[in-house]
């Protein structure tokens, strides 16, 4: 029982009769309650929750859920779905290969948190519970009942360790607390995958991938389009718990098996879904965020080659983005560029990438002889050297090349084959404005980087990178020219960042040295890039993309954090590194590295890579 | 029977008797410490040569001089007549492969990937061919995989190709290390204590494996403490004591040589000065031996 306190009696409970839930209700009642509660939550979102439109999102309308209600609707629907699946209904069983119970608990918890967060936010903002309409009370009660019902589901309780009777009270308390934590953890733990997936025909698997991509696009578009802080927080809660629930249900791993089987379809599907994003937007406001996220994510993915595959900690990576951006800006025909000519985009992209590669080799050649921390320090230094050198090449402190702190401004818009990126275009009835144009161009660059990452990692050179990361001495003894292979990784990473920089210069109109610092509140900068890689998952493709999206969206959306933004960011990183050091989307190898004690799947399937 | 196999005829492929490895006057100093002093050693094609000696005799240091991890202070090492380059990856490319005393697999790669890494020097595909994925790339990759599987078959790990190296039991990790070394198609294989920590069955299996390697025409130089293993296996045995080569010869000669026994067990005392002192020395030696046995990983492997 959770209410048990630190009474000094010996624990007499553990004789495991029948498995019980956290809440003392019969199993059948709990299951029915959870399922019905999920349905009730869905219904309640069609009611009015408050009487005034002062609370953002207009929750006053009957029959039309808005704002946070939509999130509760999704959460409730998910809960009801898992509830039904836990009854073993035939069509739904495919969704829950690892059992529906823990997924049901998580979904119920997510719905509960979102709904209560909304209700409390309404009460606090408008000044009292009196501002709630009946619908608000209904949803609060319904989600609470759902949660209680879900927590009544039985689970395997861990055996409590016997404790030393000589312990002091404090030690006994700690002992009990540890056991309680283990029980709660076990309540949400999932069983092993029972039945192997029924063989789906190929087209069905592709349909599953398409559906997953469509859902991904929907979630991303919704997140990017959240208009106020409360909605974004609600979105994070629902999305986080929803994803966790799907993971616990075993659906994510099932999906990754399927995507691993059809890698090209997945790649194309993801690309098409991302390309569809600007067409879902009515104006250019969120395409702006989209293109910045894409630049950030692409550079993070390039860094992932250096850090994630070859294991070279590069703290000055953003300098290569700067090199590419400055190179493109100088040949763009900008009036403040020292060179008075303009080259077409394909040429400036090549120039930017090539210059960045040259810088990568120049910086890499002396530094890559160092290992570990020393390399990190030296790259950090080179990153700052780039910024300060650019700052000083203004004609007074040095040669007039970069126009100093003013940077190179009024970079003209791109014009590829008569397609002016600065103009609005109407394609098949959809209006595509400036940032959406650049979004699509940047997406092409991202695709290039993804393909480069995928192909290089699955090859002789990619294996050599991983071998160097794993054990440099052994790799050398296997005939790998460590320095050369590391230099290739470093230069390749620099090239890809430079390529992204060429687009960035045109998107931002201006390149200044301040954009390329080590740490800054606005990504991309070296610290955030590294954080995106580590947060998302080293050595994976989707990891840095997800990490970069989150790291861009969270500061951009949570304006109320204000000056505490970096503090919250640091805190979140510390917590993440404590509890999930392998990142949100871990590489299978990495996950094994960090969780040695867990059951090790002996066979490493392609899906995890 | 393992003892019969020593008498097997010389392998096919390499000309027997022709020196593969020729180390002359190899000396390695670390500051004031001379770890290896003026050691000559020849390994002929189709031979299995053992290198034994008490702990700290400089065997692993000598190995590292042969594989380019250390550049010898004096002396030279020739492989098939060519002086070895001073970089370990070039040594491997030249044809000397090695395993490590404390296993150094790429723990988080699969068994197959480990062997494929070993193929690095025998394949040419660079970054461009990996990115462009022409027909040559696929062909080379397929050939590498086929060869790697062949080697896994040879050491008996083909069924575990997709397992992570870290999940293999100890004995199989040793085998995998050998397969990885063989993947670089060496002419000489250096094994650093290949049976350390193995039980008698596993040791016998390792013995068979080494004979099979020799029969493929690969010369083998092996460091080992297990005397029975060495005496069964080796055509010639060299004894290293305190950085100097004491004696070299066939197993029987070495086994009966008094200096070798003295090096391992200590000199018999001429006029037995006191049983108590002798016992004390013995106890100290046993303790030192035990310490060395329990912490083999501490010995520097580079």
PDB file of C-alpha atoms in Angstrom, chain A residues 371 452 454-456 458-461 463-467 470-471 473-482 485 488 492 589 592-593 596 600-604 606, chain B residues 69 88-89 92 98 100 104-110 113 116-118 120-121 123-127 130-133 137 141 145 162-164 166-167 180-181 302:
ATOM      1  CA  UNK A 371      42.507  12.178 -27.638  1.00  0.00           C
ATOM      2  CA  UNK A 452      25.534  10.629 -46.423  1.00  0.00           C
ATOM      3  CA  UNK A 454      23.422   6.388 -43.587  1.00  0.00           C
ATOM      4  CA  UNK A 455      25.711   5.304 -46.366  1.00  0.00           C
ATOM      5  CA  UNK A 456      28.934   6.218 -44.664  1.00  0.00           C
ATOM      6  CA  UNK A 458      27.195   1.287 -43.084  1.00  0.00           C
ATOM      7  CA  UNK A 459      30.501   0.820 -44.865  1.00  0.00           C
ATOM      8  CA  UNK A 460      34.135   0.060 -44.348  1.00  0.00           C
ATOM      9  CA  UNK A 461      34.870   3.616 -43.258  1.00  0.00           C
ATOM     10  CA  UNK A 463      32.973   0.514 -39.218  1.00  0.00           C
ATOM     11  CA  UNK A 464      36.434   1.982 -38.857  1.00  0.00           C
ATOM     12  CA  UNK A 465      34.940   5.040 -37.131  1.00  0.00           C
ATOM     13  CA  UNK A 466      33.022   2.915 -34.678  1.00  0.00           C
ATOM     14  CA  UNK A 467      36.093   0.750 -34.081  1.00  0.00           C
ATOM     15  CA  UNK A 470      35.346   1.645 -29.198  1.00  0.00           C
ATOM     16  CA  UNK A 471      39.068   0.993 -28.759  1.00  0.00           C
ATOM     17  CA  UNK A 473      44.605   0.825 -29.827  1.00  0.00           C
ATOM     18  CA  UNK A 474      42.857  -2.288 -31.047  1.00  0.00           C
ATOM     19  CA  UNK A 475      41.632  -0.436 -34.114  1.00  0.00           C
ATOM     20  CA  UNK A 476      45.179   0.583 -34.955  1.00  0.00           C
ATOM     21  CA  UNK A 477      46.308  -2.989 -34.479  1.00  0.00           C
ATOM     22  CA  UNK A 478      43.629  -4.034 -36.966  1.00  0.00           C
ATOM     23  CA  UNK A 479      45.321  -1.932 -39.601  1.00  0.00           C
ATOM     24  CA  UNK A 480      43.120   1.142 -39.411  1.00  0.00           C
ATOM     25  CA  UNK A 481      44.993   4.358 -40.023  1.00  0.00           C
ATOM     26  CA  UNK A 482      43.429   6.128 -37.092  1.00  0.00           C
ATOM     27  CA  UNK A 485      40.040   7.927 -40.680  1.00  0.00           C
ATOM     28  CA  UNK A 488      37.897  12.032 -42.873  1.00  0.00           C
ATOM     29  CA  UNK A 492      33.051  15.230 -43.700  1.00  0.00           C
ATOM     30  CA  UNK A 589      24.723  -0.260 -29.030  1.00  0.00           C
ATOM     31  CA  UNK A 592      23.597  -1.583 -24.020  1.00  0.00           C
ATOM     32  CA  UNK A 593      26.642   0.396 -22.997  1.00  0.00           C
ATOM     33  CA  UNK A 596      24.590  -3.321 -18.638  1.00  0.00           C
ATOM     34  CA  UNK A 600      20.770  -7.880 -23.144  1.00  0.00           C
ATOM     35  CA  UNK A 601      19.220  -8.747 -26.444  1.00  0.00           C
ATOM     36  CA  UNK A 602      21.998 -10.872 -27.778  1.00  0.00           C
ATOM     37  CA  UNK A 603      21.178 -10.240 -31.381  1.00  0.00           C
ATOM     38  CA  UNK A 604      21.617  -6.730 -32.664  1.00  0.00           C
ATOM     39  CA  UNK A 606      19.517  -3.681 -38.134  1.00  0.00           C
TER      40      UNK A 606
ATOM     41  CA  UNK B  69      52.991  -0.139 -30.995  1.00  0.00           C
ATOM     42  CA  UNK B  88      51.023  -0.409 -35.894  1.00  0.00           C
ATOM     43  CA  UNK B  89      48.465  -0.103 -38.697  1.00  0.00           C
ATOM     44  CA  UNK B  92      49.190  -5.032 -39.864  1.00  0.00           C
ATOM     45  CA  UNK B  98      48.028  -9.850 -33.232  1.00  0.00           C
ATOM     46  CA  UNK B 100      45.822  -8.891 -26.970  1.00  0.00           C
ATOM     47  CA  UNK B 104      40.350  -5.944 -26.780  1.00  0.00           C
ATOM     48  CA  UNK B 105      37.343  -6.589 -28.943  1.00  0.00           C
ATOM     49  CA  UNK B 106      35.042  -3.854 -30.170  1.00  0.00           C
ATOM     50  CA  UNK B 107      32.564  -4.811 -27.512  1.00  0.00           C
ATOM     51  CA  UNK B 108      29.540  -3.012 -28.889  1.00  0.00           C
ATOM     52  CA  UNK B 109      29.887  -4.214 -32.431  1.00  0.00           C
ATOM     53  CA  UNK B 110      28.534  -7.519 -33.624  1.00  0.00           C
ATOM     54  CA  UNK B 113      31.384  -6.452 -37.693  1.00  0.00           C
ATOM     55  CA  UNK B 116      34.879  -6.990 -40.950  1.00  0.00           C
ATOM     56  CA  UNK B 117      36.954  -4.367 -39.162  1.00  0.00           C
ATOM     57  CA  UNK B 118      39.809  -6.828 -39.382  1.00  0.00           C
ATOM     58  CA  UNK B 120      40.138  -3.096 -43.232  1.00  0.00           C
ATOM     59  CA  UNK B 121      43.624  -3.373 -44.670  1.00  0.00           C
ATOM     60  CA  UNK B 123      39.827  -3.695 -48.746  1.00  0.00           C
ATOM     61  CA  UNK B 124      40.146  -0.381 -50.469  1.00  0.00           C
ATOM     62  CA  UNK B 125      36.700   1.217 -50.495  1.00  0.00           C
ATOM     63  CA  UNK B 126      36.972   4.772 -49.261  1.00  0.00           C
ATOM     64  CA  UNK B 127      34.393   7.379 -48.393  1.00  0.00           C
ATOM     65  CA  UNK B 130      30.621   4.307 -49.714  1.00  0.00           C
ATOM     66  CA  UNK B 131      28.625   7.416 -50.607  1.00  0.00           C
ATOM     67  CA  UNK B 132      28.137   6.641 -54.278  1.00  0.00           C
ATOM     68  CA  UNK B 133      27.518   2.912 -53.767  1.00  0.00           C
ATOM     69  CA  UNK B 137      31.264  -1.203 -53.490  1.00  0.00           C
ATOM     70  CA  UNK B 141      31.305  -5.563 -49.361  1.00  0.00           C
ATOM     71  CA  UNK B 145      31.283 -10.522 -45.695  1.00  0.00           C
ATOM     72  CA  UNK B 162      24.849 -11.231 -35.207  1.00  0.00           C
ATOM     73  CA  UNK B 163      25.590 -11.337 -31.503  1.00  0.00           C
ATOM     74  CA  UNK B 164      27.250  -8.438 -29.800  1.00  0.00           C
ATOM     75  CA  UNK B 166      30.403  -8.289 -25.407  1.00  0.00           C
ATOM     76  CA  UNK B 167      27.786 -10.990 -24.956  1.00  0.00           C
ATOM     77  CA  UNK B 180      39.513 -10.785 -36.336  1.00  0.00           C
ATOM     78  CA  UNK B 181      43.287 -11.009 -36.541  1.00  0.00           C
ATOM     79  CA  UNK B 302      50.594  -1.318 -25.242  1.00  0.00           C
TER      80      UNK B 302
END
